[in-house]
Amino acid sequence: MTLSRPLRSLFLYALSLTIFGTIANAQIKPGRDPNQAVDQEYTNKIREYTTAPYFNSPLTDYLPASSNVPTPKAVLGDVAGAPGKLPYAEDVYKYMRMLERASPRVKVFSIGTTEEGREMIAVAVASEQLISKLDENRARLTKLADPRSINLDEAEADRLVAASFPVYYITGTIHSPETGSPTALMELAYRLVVDDSPYVKSIRDNVMTLITPVVEVDGRNRMVDVYNWHLAHPNQNWPGLVYWGHYVAHDNNRDAIGLSLKLTRNVMNTYLSWKPQVLHDLHESVPYLYDNTIGDGPYNAWVDPILTDEWQMIGWNNVSEMTKFGMPGVFAHGNFDTWSPGYLMFIAATHNSISRLYETFGNGGADTLERTLSPSEYQRTWYRQNPPLPKAKWSQRNNNNYEQTALLTSLYYFGNNSKLFLKNFYLKSKRSIEKPKNEGPAAYVLPADDARNGNQAELLRTLQAQGVEISKATAPFTVAVKKKAASTSARSAASASPAASPTPVPKTEDRTFPAGSYIVRMDQPYSRIADALLDYQYWSPSDPQTDIYDDTAWTMGELANVEVVRVVDGKVLQAPMERVTGEVRAPGGVASSGSVYVVNHNADNALVTLRYRLKAIEMDAAEEPFEAAGRKFNRGSFIIRKANTDELQAVANELGIQVYAVADAPSVKTHPVRAARVAMMHTWLSTQDEGWYRVGLDQAQVPFAYISTQDVSRDPNLKSKYDVILFAPVGRGGQQIINGLPMYGNALPWKKTQLTPNLGGIDETDDMRPGLGWSGLENLQKFVKDGGLFITVDDTSDFAVQYGFTAGVNSSRSSRLKAVGAVLRTKTVDAASPIAYGYGDSLAMYCMNGPVYSINNGVGGRGGRPGPRATGRGTPDDPDVPQGRPPAEIPDPPAPVQPWEAPRVTDEQLRNAIGLIPPNQRPRVVLRYADSRDLFVSGLLDGGDEIAQRPAIIDVPSGNGHVLLFSTNPFWRGQTKGSYFLIFNAIMNWDNLNAGRKLADK
Ligand SMILES: [Zn+2]
């Protein structure tokens, strides 16, 4: 049945109403128990801070009194959601621990620390009965989560379900400017402990509520600082929250694929050890409460349909209950597609539980404000029959009312139907184990003879951190795999969009994998996440969803530059193998003996770590491939003429690097490989995307100075301090990089003070407003002329081109191209460039509609490319012939140049060569985008011909230095580890980037 999107959703709505209509059994009236006293003072304040009665519900318009359990006022000095009150994470924890001391219904667990050492906690709240059975319940949930442990015995599963209670895990304020949830969760915990109304008692008796009140702890504390600064400076502008966590801002909710951030790891580990049935993440953006769990298509293709039905059931129940309370603006559906598995809540979706997310309404702090909405926000639509009000006074208390009411209705519904959801949890786990015999595949294989064992191990460690079991073949094995040649020609098409017609069934061929190959079996409980991450993505260019929410591709093997083979053949599960215990590590060490050491350059990220760890040792790079110790070594391979063997052995072993000792250094041209002095330059406009570069550099242990555009504006001698300046994407355009923020109004300090103890630390300034300025631009250009390397990516490359760093490069923005967070194929153009060391002839890279480059051998010229012939006599290949005279001899046309090449220098240009760039200063294209037919790797690609064959990475000599331009993004969300080394190569070869260059003779 094919329905249009709105019709399909209506159908699902009707279906879900039917489902929850039949299973919601108990008819308990929501609201207070008249026999329980209320805390009148607190209740009065709730009413005072709620801006209209309909912004509250019978569940939260009072606070039950307790003689021994403290209310949030004990820490806040006022009620939850009070104007002007934003508690630091530590205050929230202090309160949760007060609850723990006061009541056997609460237990607080430390779940790890942040990058900056702040604690993260999880608070369990339930009846003392449930709390006392926490461990035995966990043991049962662990069995339900792994049906292999009960031999998939349905009767035993039913017995476990009957004996178990579910865990509902709520996470607050991952996004720091979304400030309401910590106080809402403090008060929610209090209610769950104290309230004796039948409604809340039913929750307490049937559900273990687990709460992480602050997910982004570093960012929360910075946000509270900024808010306090704002309170202390009532009539001034306040600084924007330029840093949230230590590394990234809102992308902290895009880390569930790469698991680079501690907050993701901590929540993941909590998830894996508690086995909750729901992970519910709290956000604020649209009015007043949008349950975006249900979202919109396309749904992630790897989640279980049982889950997508559960989204509908719980979500629409939420809307229905709150509509009955008379609360306006509660809706589901909306425009959020649930394609990407990168969101924190998706940890649950990809691990057999239920992911949920609320967007509530917030004021970015605790001020009460008159809020005027846009028509798109307040208009009624089919999925928002009771829309928000066009204009209303809104308070943080309103937000807290909505968040708590919605959570309480969800918890109540979940508790009432706990057996259904526990059984579903079991079924989803079981269906994950049965993947090989149902939808497939049977396994993914990562061959032992991969050229990059280090990156392979790194990828497998990420899967292990996702809870995935890894096995290793103990002998060679042969299975049928998809035929390689067939796969490329099957999708070749004249257009640059991947073929939309159904692909013919691919032919298979036998392939033998060597012993030591890694096998990710799909008959395991967490096969779903491994399948989702290792598979390819296809987003149709004609998908009805045009408002794409995030990346369309994340194919981990391609982005790690590691071979991953999807195997449908069930025989693979019979291959001789053993489970890997402990972390996957690449083998390393020093083999054979000799006084000279050689290390093959395979673009494994560990190589740059080796360079910096052994900073004092001289290393050279071979400029040509060579053979030694009976093996082939790639261009760029390290040659170490003098080293302490023991030290080298220890580091190589630790980093998983194979070092070969030989008697003599191979006779090959070399240049030094440097542990360059690197600076990362950031703006005060946005640090979101550059944070992923810091993550990558820190993981690879590449030290760097962290400088701002303001530092650069004041430093005319940058080259004396740095060899390389890396300017990661900013997303604000060149003029803003120069100008900074407007200079109207007051200064915007970002620094550590008594009032703002959590600002600074990463970087500080007295005023965030000034930008790079013209002096900074001049200083940067001098840095390059003096011999420095300036690395730019995407929009900072636009900046470099626009402001004259790159003679001979034109950059434009695409008009038809749609490569929305897609994975595209690039081809190596100049394998002798040090940037390309260790890479093969092609590399899959992340692209977000990158700039379209062309290059030229002249400055200021329009770059004449020969056009098609003019109108005239004959066929398209014939010459025209003027009538009435003998035909003139036409000179041979210049050999055609490719889209990634510069048009050849003409005699006309040479006659007065003012704008002609000397051959050694001309742009050198290292990688280009593949031809149209090979460009698509994964995700959404439409209009790819616009960027096909264009330069992707250009090394532009300038004075004594170089500027390196990327159209692709090599460092993205910890997912693109296969392209990190393009930057590492640039860093280590910064003063020898001209190596291997062939110069034009004119
Ligand atoms: Zn958010």
Short mmCIF file of C-alpha atoms in Angstrom, two decimals, residues 170-517:
data_model
loop_
_atom_site.label_atom_id
_atom_site.label_comp_id
_atom_site.label_asym_id
_atom_site.label_seq_id
_atom_site.Cartn_x
_atom_site.Cartn_y
_atom_site.Cartn_z
CA ILE A 170 15.44 10.18 31.36
CA THR A 171 18.32 12.47 30.38
CA GLY A 172 18.24 16.23 30.85
CA THR A 173 19.91 19.26 29.30
CA ILE A 174 22.33 17.79 26.80
CA HIS A 175 21.90 21.11 24.98
CA SER A 176 23.14 23.79 27.30
CA PRO A 177 20.98 26.78 26.26
CA GLU A 178 17.95 24.51 26.82
CA THR A 179 17.85 25.15 30.52
CA GLY A 180 14.60 23.86 32.03
CA SER A 181 15.07 20.15 32.55
CA PRO A 182 17.38 20.04 35.62
CA THR A 183 14.85 21.76 37.89
CA ALA A 184 11.96 19.88 36.28
CA LEU A 185 13.78 16.63 37.02
CA MET A 186 14.56 17.65 40.62
CA GLU A 187 10.88 18.24 41.24
CA LEU A 188 9.86 15.14 39.31
CA ALA A 189 12.13 13.05 41.54
CA TYR A 190 10.55 14.63 44.62
CA ARG A 191 7.04 13.87 43.36
CA LEU A 192 7.94 10.27 42.57
CA VAL A 193 9.29 9.86 46.09
CA VAL A 194 6.60 11.68 48.06
CA ASP A 195 3.32 11.90 46.17
CA ASP A 196 0.73 9.39 47.44
CA SER A 197 -1.85 10.03 44.72
CA PRO A 198 -2.88 6.74 43.07
CA TYR A 199 -1.49 8.02 39.78
CA VAL A 200 2.05 8.70 41.00
CA LYS A 201 2.00 5.70 43.33
CA SER A 202 1.22 3.52 40.33
CA ILE A 203 4.34 4.84 38.61
CA ARG A 204 6.48 4.31 41.70
CA ASP A 205 5.27 0.74 42.08
CA ASN A 206 5.63 -0.29 38.46
CA VAL A 207 8.56 1.58 36.93
CA MET A 208 12.15 2.23 37.90
CA THR A 209 12.69 5.83 36.83
CA LEU A 210 16.35 6.55 36.15
CA ILE A 211 17.38 10.18 35.76
CA THR A 212 20.56 11.83 34.53
CA PRO A 213 19.53 15.41 35.30
CA VAL A 214 22.44 17.00 33.43
CA VAL A 215 24.06 15.26 30.46
CA GLU A 216 26.31 18.10 29.29
CA VAL A 217 27.71 19.06 32.68
CA ASP A 218 30.55 21.29 31.46
CA GLY A 219 28.13 23.17 29.22
CA ARG A 220 25.45 23.46 31.89
CA ASN A 221 27.81 25.19 34.26
CA ARG A 222 28.99 27.58 31.56
CA MET A 223 25.35 28.34 30.72
CA VAL A 224 24.58 29.10 34.36
CA ASP A 225 27.62 31.41 34.42
CA VAL A 226 26.37 33.30 31.38
CA TYR A 227 22.89 33.55 32.87
CA ASN A 228 24.24 34.82 36.18
CA TRP A 229 26.33 37.39 34.29
CA HIS A 230 23.15 38.48 32.55
CA LEU A 231 21.36 38.84 35.91
CA ALA A 232 24.25 40.89 37.27
CA HIS A 233 24.24 43.17 34.21
CA PRO A 234 20.53 43.76 33.72
CA ASN A 235 20.65 46.33 30.97
CA GLN A 236 23.46 44.85 28.93
CA ASN A 237 23.82 42.32 26.15
CA TRP A 238 25.25 39.05 27.42
CA PRO A 239 27.83 36.82 25.73
CA GLY A 240 26.51 33.99 23.61
CA LEU A 241 27.35 30.48 24.74
CA VAL A 242 30.30 30.05 22.38
CA TYR A 243 31.49 26.89 24.17
CA TRP A 244 29.16 24.25 25.58
CA GLY A 245 31.14 21.11 26.32
CA HIS A 246 34.89 20.99 26.11
CA TYR A 247 34.80 20.16 22.42
CA VAL A 248 31.50 20.70 20.67
CA ALA A 249 28.18 22.49 21.07
CA HIS A 250 24.86 21.05 19.80
CA ASP A 251 26.73 18.27 18.02
CA ASN A 252 27.08 16.63 21.44
CA ASN A 253 23.78 15.09 20.34
CA ARG A 254 25.34 13.67 17.15
CA ASP A 255 27.92 11.49 18.83
CA ALA A 256 26.08 8.19 19.21
CA ILE A 257 27.90 6.86 16.11
CA GLY A 258 31.51 7.83 16.83
CA LEU A 259 31.28 7.89 20.66
CA SER A 260 34.01 10.52 20.89
CA LEU A 261 32.62 12.42 23.85
CA LYS A 262 32.64 11.31 27.44
CA LEU A 263 28.99 12.18 27.94
CA THR A 264 28.02 9.76 25.18
CA ARG A 265 30.28 7.04 26.57
CA ASN A 266 28.89 7.54 30.08
CA VAL A 267 25.27 7.37 28.95
CA MET A 268 26.11 4.40 26.70
CA ASN A 269 27.71 2.53 29.59
CA THR A 270 24.77 3.36 31.85
CA TYR A 271 22.47 2.08 29.14
CA LEU A 272 24.45 -1.13 28.69
CA SER A 273 24.58 -1.90 32.40
CA TRP A 274 21.00 -0.93 33.32
CA LYS A 275 19.22 -2.31 30.22
CA PRO A 276 16.49 0.36 30.35
CA GLN A 277 13.47 -0.07 28.08
CA VAL A 278 13.38 3.65 27.24
CA LEU A 279 15.99 6.36 26.80
CA HIS A 280 14.19 9.70 26.83
CA ASP A 281 16.20 12.83 26.07
CA LEU A 282 14.86 16.29 26.98
CA HIS A 283 15.30 19.31 24.71
CA GLU A 284 13.82 22.76 24.22
CA SER A 285 13.08 24.56 21.00
CA VAL A 286 9.55 24.69 19.63
CA PRO A 287 6.38 25.64 21.57
CA TYR A 288 5.14 24.11 23.81
CA LEU A 289 5.76 20.38 23.84
CA TYR A 290 6.69 18.51 20.72
CA ASP A 291 7.13 14.77 21.14
CA ASN A 292 9.44 14.42 18.18
CA THR A 293 10.03 10.72 18.76
CA ILE A 294 7.42 9.88 16.17
CA GLY A 295 8.96 12.42 13.86
CA ASP A 296 8.65 12.00 10.14
CA GLY A 297 10.10 9.88 7.36
CA PRO A 298 12.34 8.53 6.25
CA TYR A 299 12.72 6.37 9.35
CA ASN A 300 16.06 4.81 10.04
CA ALA A 301 16.10 1.65 7.92
CA TRP A 302 17.70 -0.60 10.52
CA VAL A 303 15.38 -0.21 13.52
CA ASP A 304 12.81 -2.87 14.35
CA PRO A 305 9.24 -2.13 13.17
CA ILE A 306 8.10 -3.10 16.67
CA LEU A 307 9.96 0.00 17.86
CA THR A 308 8.40 2.35 15.35
CA ASP A 309 4.96 1.14 16.49
CA GLU A 310 5.96 1.82 20.09
CA TRP A 311 6.93 5.39 19.13
CA GLN A 312 3.40 5.92 17.86
CA MET A 313 1.74 4.33 20.89
CA ILE A 314 3.59 6.27 23.56
CA GLY A 315 3.78 9.52 21.63
CA TRP A 316 0.12 9.83 20.76
CA ASN A 317 -0.87 8.76 24.25
CA ASN A 318 1.18 11.67 25.50
CA VAL A 319 -0.59 14.11 23.19
CA SER A 320 -3.98 12.68 24.03
CA GLU A 321 -3.57 12.86 27.81
CA MET A 322 -2.22 16.39 27.80
CA THR A 323 -4.90 17.54 25.40
CA LYS A 324 -7.42 16.29 27.95
CA PHE A 325 -5.69 18.37 30.61
CA GLY A 326 -6.44 21.40 28.41
CA MET A 327 -2.77 22.20 27.81
CA PRO A 328 -2.33 23.89 24.43
CA GLY A 329 0.47 23.20 21.99
CA VAL A 330 1.19 19.53 22.65
CA PHE A 331 1.83 17.59 19.46
CA ALA A 332 3.75 14.78 17.82
CA HIS A 333 4.85 13.95 14.25
CA GLY A 334 6.38 17.29 13.08
CA ASN A 335 9.23 17.47 10.62
CA PHE A 336 12.08 15.61 12.32
CA ASP A 337 13.19 12.64 10.23
CA THR A 338 14.57 9.78 12.28
CA TRP A 339 17.12 8.68 9.68
CA SER A 340 20.43 9.29 11.45
CA PRO A 341 21.41 7.06 14.39
CA GLY A 342 23.70 9.80 15.74
CA TYR A 343 21.36 11.23 18.40
CA LEU A 344 21.89 10.30 22.04
CA MET A 345 18.37 8.87 22.36
CA PHE A 346 19.13 6.59 19.40
CA ILE A 347 21.37 4.53 21.66
CA ALA A 348 18.09 2.97 22.77
CA ALA A 349 16.64 2.62 19.26
CA THR A 350 19.67 0.75 18.00
CA HIS A 351 19.96 -1.43 21.11
CA ASN A 352 16.43 -2.87 21.21
CA SER A 353 14.85 -0.30 23.51
CA ILE A 354 12.71 2.77 22.85
CA SER A 355 14.20 6.15 21.98
CA ARG A 356 12.19 9.22 22.91
CA LEU A 357 12.73 12.98 22.71
CA TYR A 358 10.77 16.03 23.80
CA GLU A 359 11.20 19.51 22.50
CA THR A 360 9.62 21.81 25.06
CA PHE A 361 9.55 25.58 25.02
CA GLY A 362 12.22 27.57 26.78
CA ASN A 363 13.50 31.10 27.08
CA GLY A 364 17.20 30.22 27.09
CA GLY A 365 17.48 30.97 30.79
CA ALA A 366 15.03 31.57 33.62
CA ASP A 367 13.62 34.95 32.62
CA THR A 368 9.85 35.20 32.19
CA LEU A 369 9.15 36.69 28.76
CA GLU A 370 6.38 37.70 26.42
CA ARG A 371 6.85 35.34 23.46
CA THR A 372 5.40 36.02 20.02
CA LEU A 373 5.35 33.02 17.73
CA SER A 374 5.58 32.82 13.97
CA PRO A 375 2.55 31.60 12.02
CA SER A 376 4.30 28.32 11.25
CA GLU A 377 4.52 27.75 14.99
CA TYR A 378 0.99 28.64 16.03
CA GLN A 379 -1.11 27.58 13.05
CA ARG A 380 -3.23 24.49 13.36
CA THR A 381 -2.20 21.57 11.20
CA TRP A 382 -3.50 18.01 11.02
CA TYR A 383 -0.97 16.76 13.55
CA ARG A 384 -1.31 19.82 15.80
CA GLN A 385 -5.02 20.28 16.32
CA ASN A 386 -4.54 22.22 19.53
CA PRO A 387 -1.65 24.49 18.58
CA PRO A 388 0.31 26.92 20.78
CA LEU A 389 -0.99 30.45 21.29
CA PRO A 390 0.24 33.13 18.87
CA LYS A 391 1.36 35.24 21.81
CA ALA A 392 1.84 34.36 25.47
CA LYS A 393 3.86 35.16 28.51
CA TRP A 394 6.18 32.18 29.08
CA SER A 395 8.11 31.20 32.17
CA GLN A 396 10.60 28.52 33.09
CA ARG A 397 7.92 27.27 35.49
CA ASN A 398 5.58 26.74 32.52
CA ASN A 399 8.34 24.72 30.93
CA ASN A 400 8.77 22.66 34.08
CA ASN A 401 5.01 22.04 34.25
CA TYR A 402 4.94 20.76 30.69
CA GLU A 403 8.05 18.61 31.06
CA GLN A 404 6.90 17.00 34.29
CA THR A 405 3.31 16.51 33.16
CA ALA A 406 4.43 14.88 29.93
CA LEU A 407 6.94 12.64 31.72
CA LEU A 408 4.43 11.65 34.38
CA THR A 409 1.81 10.68 31.79
CA SER A 410 4.46 8.70 29.92
CA LEU A 411 5.70 6.95 33.04
CA TYR A 412 2.15 6.14 34.07
CA TYR A 413 1.30 4.75 30.65
CA PHE A 414 4.53 2.81 30.58
CA GLY A 415 3.99 1.37 34.04
CA ASN A 416 0.44 0.40 33.15
CA ASN A 417 1.65 -1.46 30.11
CA SER A 418 4.95 -2.59 31.51
CA LYS A 419 4.54 -6.25 30.59
CA LEU A 420 3.79 -5.39 26.99
CA PHE A 421 6.89 -3.22 26.73
CA LEU A 422 9.09 -5.75 28.53
CA LYS A 423 7.90 -8.46 26.17
CA ASN A 424 8.57 -6.16 23.22
CA PHE A 425 12.06 -5.55 24.61
CA TYR A 426 12.62 -9.29 24.60
CA LEU A 427 11.15 -9.69 21.11
CA LYS A 428 13.31 -6.92 19.66
CA SER A 429 16.38 -8.50 21.25
CA LYS A 430 15.39 -11.89 19.90
CA ARG A 431 14.80 -10.53 16.41
CA SER A 432 18.26 -8.95 16.53
CA ILE A 433 19.73 -12.37 17.23
CA GLU A 434 17.68 -13.86 14.41
CA LYS A 435 18.92 -11.31 11.90
CA PRO A 436 21.02 -13.80 9.89
CA LYS A 437 18.06 -16.06 9.17
CA ASN A 438 15.58 -13.25 8.62
CA GLU A 439 16.57 -10.03 6.86
CA GLY A 440 20.31 -10.64 7.01
CA PRO A 441 23.17 -10.13 6.67
CA ALA A 442 24.79 -13.01 8.52
CA ALA A 443 27.91 -11.05 9.41
CA TYR A 444 30.33 -8.33 8.45
CA VAL A 445 33.92 -9.37 7.84
CA LEU A 446 36.95 -7.11 8.23
CA PRO A 447 39.77 -8.93 6.47
CA ALA A 448 43.02 -9.61 8.31
CA ASP A 449 45.01 -8.43 5.30
CA ASP A 450 43.53 -4.92 5.34
CA ALA A 451 46.12 -2.30 4.47
CA ARG A 452 45.23 -0.40 7.65
CA ASN A 453 45.18 -2.66 10.69
CA GLY A 454 45.32 0.29 13.05
CA ASN A 455 42.28 2.08 11.69
CA GLN A 456 40.52 -1.27 11.47
CA ALA A 457 41.15 -1.89 15.18
CA GLU A 458 39.99 1.64 15.98
CA LEU A 459 36.71 1.04 14.12
CA LEU A 460 36.21 -2.27 15.93
CA ARG A 461 36.87 -0.64 19.30
CA THR A 462 34.08 1.85 18.56
CA LEU A 463 31.76 -1.08 17.88
CA GLN A 464 32.89 -2.71 21.12
CA ALA A 465 32.04 0.48 22.98
CA GLN A 466 28.57 0.15 21.42
CA GLY A 467 28.30 -3.22 23.17
CA VAL A 468 28.94 -5.22 20.00
CA GLU A 469 30.72 -8.58 20.25
CA ILE A 470 33.66 -9.09 17.89
CA SER A 471 35.02 -12.46 16.81
CA LYS A 472 38.26 -13.40 15.12
CA ALA A 473 38.77 -16.22 12.60
CA THR A 474 41.21 -18.85 13.81
CA ALA A 475 41.64 -20.30 10.30
CA PRO A 476 40.98 -19.15 6.74
CA PHE A 477 37.37 -19.48 5.57
CA THR A 478 35.53 -19.17 2.28
CA VAL A 479 32.08 -17.65 1.82
CA ALA A 480 30.01 -16.20 -0.98
CA VAL A 481 30.20 -12.41 -1.18
CA LYS A 482 28.68 -9.84 -3.50
CA LYS A 483 30.63 -9.62 -6.73
CA LYS A 484 32.68 -6.45 -6.74
CA ALA A 485 32.62 -5.58 -10.42
CA ALA A 486 28.86 -6.02 -10.60
CA SER A 487 28.32 -3.61 -7.77
CA THR A 488 30.00 -0.67 -9.46
CA SER A 489 28.45 -1.09 -12.88
CA ALA A 490 25.01 -1.71 -11.41
CA ARG A 491 24.74 1.85 -10.21
CA SER A 492 26.48 3.58 -13.06
CA ALA A 493 24.14 6.06 -14.60
CA ALA A 494 24.34 8.92 -17.01
CA SER A 495 23.14 11.31 -14.36
CA ALA A 496 25.22 11.98 -11.29
CA SER A 497 22.52 10.74 -9.00
CA PRO A 498 22.70 7.12 -7.97
CA ALA A 499 20.51 4.91 -10.13
CA ALA A 500 16.91 5.14 -9.03
CA SER A 501 15.77 2.06 -10.92
CA PRO A 502 15.73 -1.21 -8.96
CA THR A 503 19.21 -2.68 -8.89
CA PRO A 504 19.43 -6.17 -10.38
CA VAL A 505 20.11 -8.95 -7.89
CA PRO A 506 23.87 -8.84 -7.49
CA LYS A 507 25.85 -11.91 -8.44
CA THR A 508 28.04 -13.50 -5.83
CA GLU A 509 31.49 -14.97 -5.89
CA ASP A 510 33.49 -16.99 -3.41
CA ARG A 511 36.04 -15.20 -1.33
CA THR A 512 38.54 -16.65 1.09
CA PHE A 513 39.38 -14.57 4.14
CA PRO A 514 42.63 -15.18 5.96
CA ALA A 515 42.90 -16.35 9.53
CA GLY A 516 42.84 -13.38 11.87
CA SER A 517 40.02 -11.69 9.98
#
